[in-house]
């Protein structure tokens, strides 16, 4: 229990201390007018209060990600706490802050456009495809589960539940951001927080205490801790999906100083939620073997339902049903909204964006909603494997984009480049190790991962050298 409480305290301290460092390096300017005012269009660009933006951002980036991922990560034991804390403070929150604030500085640009600005047109074209594929995979993965539960608790069939969910998706994606997302999502954000806090309090009254830190890998199947834990627990530590969601809120912010609360703060809150559910997973079933049995019997949603109902009674059961149905749906619809915005940036010329806007918005939404609907018909675990790798690949590219932004602005790049190097090694090794990758032996995968990381470090070193040649002022200076 001491480790669990200490981990939460570290996340809180990390927000109050390290977020100020990140903010100072970025260099905020509240006198700069934000896109919410300069490009206000009554659709995606409009001013919104910071507290509402924070709750929407938390719901958009979280959903069931920090719950399901943390429960699966709990199979490795208390060592998962270390990744959640360090990942959230030094990687995930930094990633989210820069993806949001860079979008804010560039008139609400989408993630692929930011990549193109700082990593080149080739990178932009590739990441556009990868990002839209990720959005479709996430929306599909977070739709099938809720539809199955809805079919169990209502008279509707699974297919009919899918139709209902997708009808809502289309509405949420095509209506102005303040109609559904701005009005309802803050309430759902409060539900997400209430659900986590209730479980967190319940942990102190369980028969078994939350285990304290051990560096041992307690996974029942003895799966390698690294890099699998970093792919399994993504939303609770660092997630590339967040960089696709941040521009939604960046287009509604009133001033730059709100970025620390909206972007960095939401990621730290997600880290706290992940810690709570990881602790619950490690403790409730006695050990990691018991957790694995529960996962095999009912999957992550079954585990969440059993923990909630047992710890909180009827109230917990209601929260679990709301969570398993509503929270993933709210992730799915913002996924489609983001992919619709990306397609608009790709295929709709700037001078024509205001002409026939509603028709084009509906058409672009249909383009991404159709494959999403089709993917809901295939196995959930198959989808989720590819979501994990694609998600962390997108996060890695965003960190390198932020590092290049700091290099070009002659600011301290290490806050982004060091976690970018770590994630490069993680994603590269996983690609060669995983069944959905090349499925090579562990040591061989490590060697290939190290080789790709070394090449990437060499590329970045060359960019630093070019920056120094063009400007004699050191690029490591802090703004």
XYZ file of C-alpha atoms in Angstrom:
479
model
C 0.000 0.000 0.000
C 2.912 2.366 0.716
C 4.108 2.032 -2.883
C 0.635 2.788 -4.232
C 0.142 5.903 -2.086
C 3.695 7.070 -2.830
C 3.131 6.638 -6.568
C 0.028 8.835 -6.483
C 1.916 11.479 -4.492
C 4.734 11.414 -7.061
C 2.266 12.028 -9.896
C 0.803 15.021 -8.038
C 4.253 16.445 -7.290
C 5.231 15.805 -10.904
C 2.339 17.951 -12.078
C 3.133 20.873 -9.807
C 6.892 20.777 -10.440
C 7.729 19.313 -13.842
C 4.777 20.880 -15.665
C 6.206 24.298 -14.778
C 9.556 23.282 -16.277
C 7.876 22.117 -19.483
C 5.736 25.252 -19.663
C 8.748 27.534 -19.145
C 10.742 25.761 -21.861
C 7.857 25.980 -24.313
C 7.333 29.659 -23.508
C 3.683 30.648 -23.164
C 2.298 34.025 -24.217
C -1.176 34.949 -22.997
C -1.131 38.075 -25.134
C -1.191 35.895 -28.256
C -4.737 35.465 -29.560
C -5.710 31.810 -29.791
C -7.327 30.060 -32.803
C -10.603 29.856 -30.850
C -10.934 33.586 -31.570
C -8.909 34.111 -34.759
C -10.585 31.220 -36.628
C -13.929 30.958 -34.842
C -16.294 29.089 -37.176
C -19.137 27.831 -34.977
C -18.050 24.229 -35.640
C -14.592 23.226 -34.381
C -13.153 26.627 -33.429
C -14.893 28.341 -30.511
C -13.836 29.518 -27.033
C -14.418 27.133 -24.132
C -13.548 27.389 -20.426
C -10.387 25.603 -19.279
C -12.183 23.376 -16.755
C -14.612 22.147 -19.395
C -11.743 21.634 -21.842
C -9.817 19.667 -19.187
C -12.714 17.293 -18.530
C -13.332 16.777 -22.255
C -9.614 16.208 -22.864
C -9.497 13.652 -20.051
C -12.502 11.806 -21.431
C -11.194 11.964 -25.012
C -7.760 10.577 -24.156
C -8.912 8.152 -21.479
C -12.162 6.311 -22.084
C -11.417 2.754 -20.955
C -7.746 2.942 -22.026
C -6.229 3.588 -18.570
C -8.621 1.019 -17.062
C -8.253 -1.937 -19.450
C -4.559 -1.274 -20.145
C -3.757 -0.934 -16.436
C -5.624 -4.136 -15.560
C -3.665 -6.025 -18.223
C -0.429 -4.366 -17.081
C -1.137 -5.459 -13.493
C -0.216 -8.992 -14.588
C 3.428 -7.888 -14.364
C 3.054 -6.905 -10.703
C 3.952 -3.689 -8.799
C 6.738 -2.889 -11.269
C 3.919 -1.521 -13.449
C 3.634 1.378 -10.964
C 7.111 2.553 -11.978
C 6.225 2.746 -15.664
C 2.945 4.542 -14.993
C 4.606 7.209 -12.805
C 7.750 7.822 -14.848
C 5.946 7.448 -18.148
C 3.170 9.872 -17.199
C 5.413 12.634 -15.801
C 8.358 12.589 -18.199
C 6.880 11.152 -21.410
C 3.083 11.064 -21.625
C 2.303 14.479 -20.135
C 5.144 16.101 -22.097
C 3.861 14.420 -25.273
C 0.310 15.638 -24.620
C 1.403 19.174 -23.720
C 3.441 19.650 -26.871
C 0.872 18.035 -29.169
C -1.743 20.441 -27.823
C 0.364 23.587 -27.556
C 2.049 23.143 -30.936
C -1.406 22.746 -32.472
C -2.473 25.913 -30.657
C 0.538 27.818 -32.013
C -0.209 26.638 -35.560
C -3.885 27.601 -35.761
C -5.251 24.304 -34.481
C -3.361 22.107 -36.955
C -3.827 18.355 -36.810
C -1.047 16.033 -35.699
C 0.023 14.949 -39.230
C 0.380 18.594 -40.302
C 2.629 19.278 -37.309
C 4.738 16.266 -38.244
C 5.069 17.622 -41.775
C 6.227 21.015 -40.501
C 9.075 19.639 -38.414
C 9.935 16.216 -39.857
C 9.243 16.827 -43.552
C 6.584 16.101 -46.173
C 7.517 12.423 -46.457
C 6.918 11.885 -42.758
C 3.639 13.791 -43.000
C 2.281 11.562 -45.782
C 3.188 8.380 -43.916
C 1.889 9.540 -40.555
C -1.365 10.755 -42.121
C -2.140 7.203 -43.177
C -0.958 5.688 -39.883
C -2.969 8.203 -37.815
C -6.214 7.672 -39.710
C -5.728 3.897 -39.493
C -5.165 4.266 -35.729
C -8.345 6.332 -35.382
C -10.375 3.705 -37.246
C -8.840 0.838 -35.231
C -9.482 2.606 -31.915
C -13.071 3.457 -32.856
C -13.719 -0.138 -33.937
C -12.040 -1.659 -30.858
C -13.990 0.650 -28.537
C -17.339 -0.048 -30.229
C -17.697 -3.824 -30.290
C -17.384 -4.203 -26.493
C -20.078 -1.659 -25.579
C -22.386 -3.085 -28.263
C -22.043 -6.578 -26.779
C -22.882 -5.335 -23.269
C -25.814 -3.264 -24.579
C -27.155 -6.380 -26.288
C -26.999 -8.219 -22.940
C -28.837 -5.585 -20.901
C -31.370 -4.428 -23.541
C -33.772 -6.203 -25.950
C -31.706 -5.023 -28.928
C -29.516 -7.353 -30.969
C -25.753 -6.839 -31.283
C -26.110 -5.504 -34.825
C -28.872 -3.115 -33.805
C -26.734 -1.852 -30.917
C -23.926 -1.173 -33.407
C -26.323 0.799 -35.582
C -27.448 2.888 -32.581
C -23.852 3.592 -31.549
C -22.831 4.589 -35.067
C -25.841 6.857 -35.439
C -24.589 8.641 -32.336
C -21.035 8.688 -33.754
C -22.205 10.500 -36.868
C -24.095 13.083 -34.815
C -21.155 13.734 -32.499
C -18.716 13.990 -35.410
C -20.717 16.390 -37.579
C -22.323 18.676 -34.979
C -20.468 21.716 -33.590
C -18.106 20.857 -30.743
C -20.251 22.687 -28.176
C -23.497 20.822 -28.978
C -22.785 17.312 -27.669
C -19.097 17.142 -26.727
C -19.064 20.490 -24.932
C -22.283 19.860 -23.011
C -22.296 16.166 -22.126
C -18.653 15.104 -22.018
C -17.718 17.113 -18.894
C -20.396 15.085 -17.077
C -18.938 11.822 -18.375
C -15.487 13.065 -17.346
C -16.774 13.491 -13.787
C -18.188 9.933 -13.926
C -14.771 8.602 -14.989
C -13.108 10.395 -12.061
C -15.829 9.313 -9.608
C -15.460 5.701 -10.729
C -11.682 5.759 -10.146
C -11.839 7.606 -6.815
C -14.488 5.194 -5.498
C -12.354 2.179 -6.407
C -9.277 3.912 -4.953
C -11.007 4.395 -1.600
C -12.288 0.818 -1.714
C -8.708 -0.471 -1.996
C -8.054 0.591 1.613
C -10.831 -1.713 2.855
C -9.875 -4.887 0.983
C -8.687 -8.016 2.795
C -5.444 -8.056 0.820
C -3.304 -4.888 0.859
C -1.961 -3.462 -2.392
C 1.478 -5.099 -2.857
C 4.557 -2.956 -2.346
C 7.233 -2.460 -4.961
C 9.258 -5.349 -6.245
C 11.320 -5.339 -9.417
C 10.408 -8.950 -10.109
C 8.362 -9.777 -13.185
C 5.263 -11.522 -11.799
C 3.558 -12.248 -15.120
C 2.131 -15.804 -14.920
C 3.344 -16.583 -18.455
C 6.741 -14.970 -17.788
C 6.342 -12.628 -20.747
C 9.231 -10.144 -21.063
C 8.648 -7.010 -19.016
C 10.268 -4.787 -21.596
C 8.970 -3.781 -24.085
C 5.605 -5.513 -23.545
C 4.612 -3.551 -20.434
C 5.215 -0.255 -22.271
C 2.922 -1.340 -25.093
C 0.262 -2.840 -22.803
C 0.015 0.185 -20.475
C -0.088 3.027 -22.967
C -3.013 5.316 -22.113
C -1.897 5.346 -18.469
C 1.684 6.363 -19.299
C 2.098 7.609 -22.877
C -0.243 7.215 -25.839
C 0.013 8.500 -29.385
C -3.767 8.535 -29.616
C -3.668 11.605 -27.363
C -1.815 13.637 -29.983
C -4.735 13.117 -32.357
C -7.211 14.340 -29.732
C -5.368 17.387 -28.388
C -6.104 19.591 -31.459
C -9.846 19.257 -30.720
C -9.353 21.144 -27.453
C -6.528 23.334 -28.788
C -9.117 24.887 -31.108
C -11.246 25.914 -28.105
C -8.666 27.307 -25.652
C -8.956 30.904 -24.516
C -5.314 31.450 -23.526
C -1.987 29.637 -23.647
C -1.490 29.362 -19.888
C -4.478 26.983 -19.774
C -2.378 24.393 -21.619
C -0.676 23.167 -18.443
C -4.024 22.339 -16.833
C -5.717 21.038 -19.971
C -2.974 18.911 -21.542
C -0.340 18.126 -18.903
C -2.932 17.931 -16.127
C -5.289 15.584 -17.974
C -2.448 13.110 -18.584
C -1.457 13.144 -14.911
C -5.106 12.537 -13.978
C -5.118 9.605 -16.390
C -1.965 8.276 -14.722
C -3.722 8.370 -11.335
C -6.678 6.458 -12.809
C -4.293 3.863 -14.260
C -2.515 3.470 -10.896
C -5.827 2.828 -9.133
C -6.958 0.170 -11.588
C -3.532 -1.482 -11.740
C -3.554 -1.691 -7.931
C -7.096 -3.097 -7.967
C -6.112 -5.732 -10.529
C -3.054 -6.828 -8.509
C -4.987 -7.006 -5.228
C -8.585 -8.075 -5.788
C -7.880 -11.558 -7.155
C -5.125 -12.369 -4.656
C -2.216 -12.516 -7.098
C -1.383 -12.148 -10.771
C -2.345 -15.764 -11.406
C -5.833 -15.088 -10.066
C -6.060 -11.963 -12.233
C -5.046 -13.946 -15.308
C -7.811 -16.471 -14.605
C -10.372 -13.703 -14.260
C -9.222 -12.128 -17.521
C -9.479 -15.473 -19.298
C -13.021 -15.940 -17.999
C -14.520 -12.500 -18.601
C -11.951 -10.285 -20.276
C -11.056 -6.792 -19.024
C -14.715 -5.693 -18.960
C -15.614 -8.689 -16.786
C -12.765 -7.874 -14.392
C -13.853 -4.226 -14.151
C -17.455 -5.269 -13.525
C -16.487 -7.793 -10.816
C -14.185 -5.383 -8.974
C -16.690 -2.516 -9.124
C -19.681 -4.601 -8.038
C -17.808 -6.297 -5.194
C -16.186 -3.179 -3.768
C -19.077 -0.753 -4.283
C -22.200 -2.921 -4.432
C -25.097 -1.844 -6.627
C -23.586 1.600 -7.045
C -20.397 0.037 -8.353
C -22.311 -2.202 -10.735
C -24.107 0.803 -12.209
C -20.794 2.661 -12.541
C -19.222 -0.342 -14.255
C -22.042 -0.607 -16.795
C -21.917 3.136 -17.466
C -18.149 2.961 -17.788
C -17.959 -0.067 -20.069
C -20.685 1.305 -22.357
C -20.303 5.097 -22.353
C -16.579 5.679 -21.886
C -15.359 3.683 -24.909
C -18.126 5.173 -27.056
C -16.919 8.677 -26.206
C -13.434 7.633 -27.301
C -14.785 6.177 -30.535
C -16.711 9.262 -31.573
C -13.808 11.660 -31.000
C -11.617 9.237 -32.952
C -13.938 9.633 -35.920
C -14.110 13.395 -35.396
C -10.297 13.600 -35.438
C -9.996 11.439 -38.550
C -12.665 13.566 -40.242
C -10.628 16.690 -39.423
C -7.461 15.024 -40.778
C -9.180 14.108 -44.023
C -10.414 17.691 -44.333
C -6.855 18.974 -43.945
C -5.714 16.498 -46.596
C -8.351 16.798 -49.297
C -10.273 20.039 -48.809
C -8.542 23.130 -50.104
C -8.377 26.046 -47.692
C -10.328 28.358 -49.962
C -13.161 25.821 -50.249
C -13.504 24.813 -46.609
C -16.314 27.225 -46.003
C -18.349 26.208 -49.052
C -20.823 23.383 -48.554
C -19.283 22.738 -45.143
C -22.025 20.546 -43.677
C -22.230 18.290 -46.728
C -18.459 17.837 -46.846
C -18.329 17.182 -43.114
C -20.977 14.462 -43.430
C -19.232 12.909 -46.435
C -15.819 12.825 -44.726
C -17.404 11.320 -41.614
C -19.008 8.583 -43.713
C -15.639 7.816 -45.335
C -14.089 6.907 -41.971
C -17.237 5.525 -40.304
C -17.808 2.831 -42.947
C -14.531 0.882 -42.471
C -14.882 1.342 -38.720
C -18.283 -0.350 -38.782
C -16.915 -3.234 -40.853
C -13.979 -3.770 -38.471
C -16.307 -4.204 -35.505
C -17.274 -7.581 -36.962
C -13.825 -9.144 -36.397
C -12.135 -10.406 -33.224
C -11.529 -7.709 -30.572
C -8.159 -9.115 -29.433
C -6.895 -9.038 -33.009
C -7.785 -5.351 -33.263
C -6.266 -4.487 -29.908
C -2.851 -5.985 -30.747
C -2.497 -3.647 -33.696
C -3.885 -0.693 -31.771
C -1.103 -1.088 -29.168
C 1.813 -0.976 -31.595
C 0.333 1.721 -33.857
C -0.521 3.821 -30.828
C 3.031 3.856 -29.468
C 4.527 4.414 -32.921
C 2.421 7.573 -33.249
C 3.557 8.682 -29.769
C 7.204 8.215 -30.736
C 6.836 10.308 -33.888
C 5.075 13.062 -31.900
C 7.950 13.197 -29.402
C 10.481 13.545 -32.242
C 8.297 16.251 -33.790
C 8.301 18.145 -30.487
C 12.073 17.674 -30.153
C 12.623 19.170 -33.615
C 10.296 22.041 -32.731
C 12.493 22.830 -29.722
C 15.673 22.520 -31.790
C 14.379 24.975 -34.377
C 13.249 27.340 -31.618
C 16.719 27.006 -29.998
C 15.296 25.637 -26.776
C 16.129 22.751 -24.436
C 15.203 19.709 -26.539
C 16.131 16.954 -24.068
C 12.730 16.971 -22.373
C 11.370 15.523 -25.636
C 14.366 13.866 -27.300
C 15.248 11.573 -24.351
C 11.758 10.037 -24.042
C 11.670 9.899 -27.866
C 14.833 7.761 -27.855
C 13.384 5.468 -25.200
C 10.132 5.033 -27.129
C 12.040 4.431 -30.372
C 13.868 1.537 -28.725
C 10.610 0.249 -27.231
C 8.577 0.330 -30.446
C 11.412 -1.029 -32.605
C 12.072 -3.978 -30.306
C 8.365 -4.754 -30.046
C 8.021 -4.754 -33.838
C 10.578 -7.530 -34.177
C 9.440 -9.457 -31.080
C 5.634 -9.448 -31.227
C 3.452 -12.081 -32.943
C 1.884 -9.330 -35.063
C 5.411 -8.275 -36.050
C 8.351 -10.459 -37.080
C 8.175 -12.777 -34.014
C 11.956 -13.041 -33.682
C 13.824 -14.245 -30.567
C 14.099 -11.728 -27.722
C 17.849 -11.081 -28.005
C 17.671 -10.684 -31.778
C 14.751 -8.270 -31.426
C 16.786 -6.250 -28.900
C 19.671 -6.020 -31.358
C 17.475 -4.815 -34.200
C 15.737 -2.364 -31.880
C 19.071 -0.980 -30.706
C 20.233 -0.638 -34.316
C 17.153 1.373 -35.350
C 17.497 3.536 -32.243
C 21.153 4.212 -33.049
C 20.261 5.235 -36.600
C 17.513 7.521 -35.299
C 19.908 9.081 -32.781
C 22.381 9.656 -35.618
C 19.694 11.403 -37.675
C 18.789 13.631 -34.751
C 22.445 14.406 -34.087
C 22.758 15.516 -37.717
C 19.763 17.829 -37.250
C 21.439 19.347 -34.197
C 24.655 19.840 -36.148
C 22.765 21.606 -38.954
C 20.990 23.815 -36.423
C 24.286 24.813 -34.811
C 25.818 25.630 -38.183
C 22.924 27.863 -39.155
C 22.869 29.586 -35.756
C 25.863 29.762 -33.412
C 23.642 30.096 -30.348
C 23.428 26.765 -28.529
C 20.200 24.886 -29.224
C 20.091 23.585 -25.648
C 19.379 26.991 -24.127
C 16.268 27.220 -22.024
C 13.731 29.856 -22.969
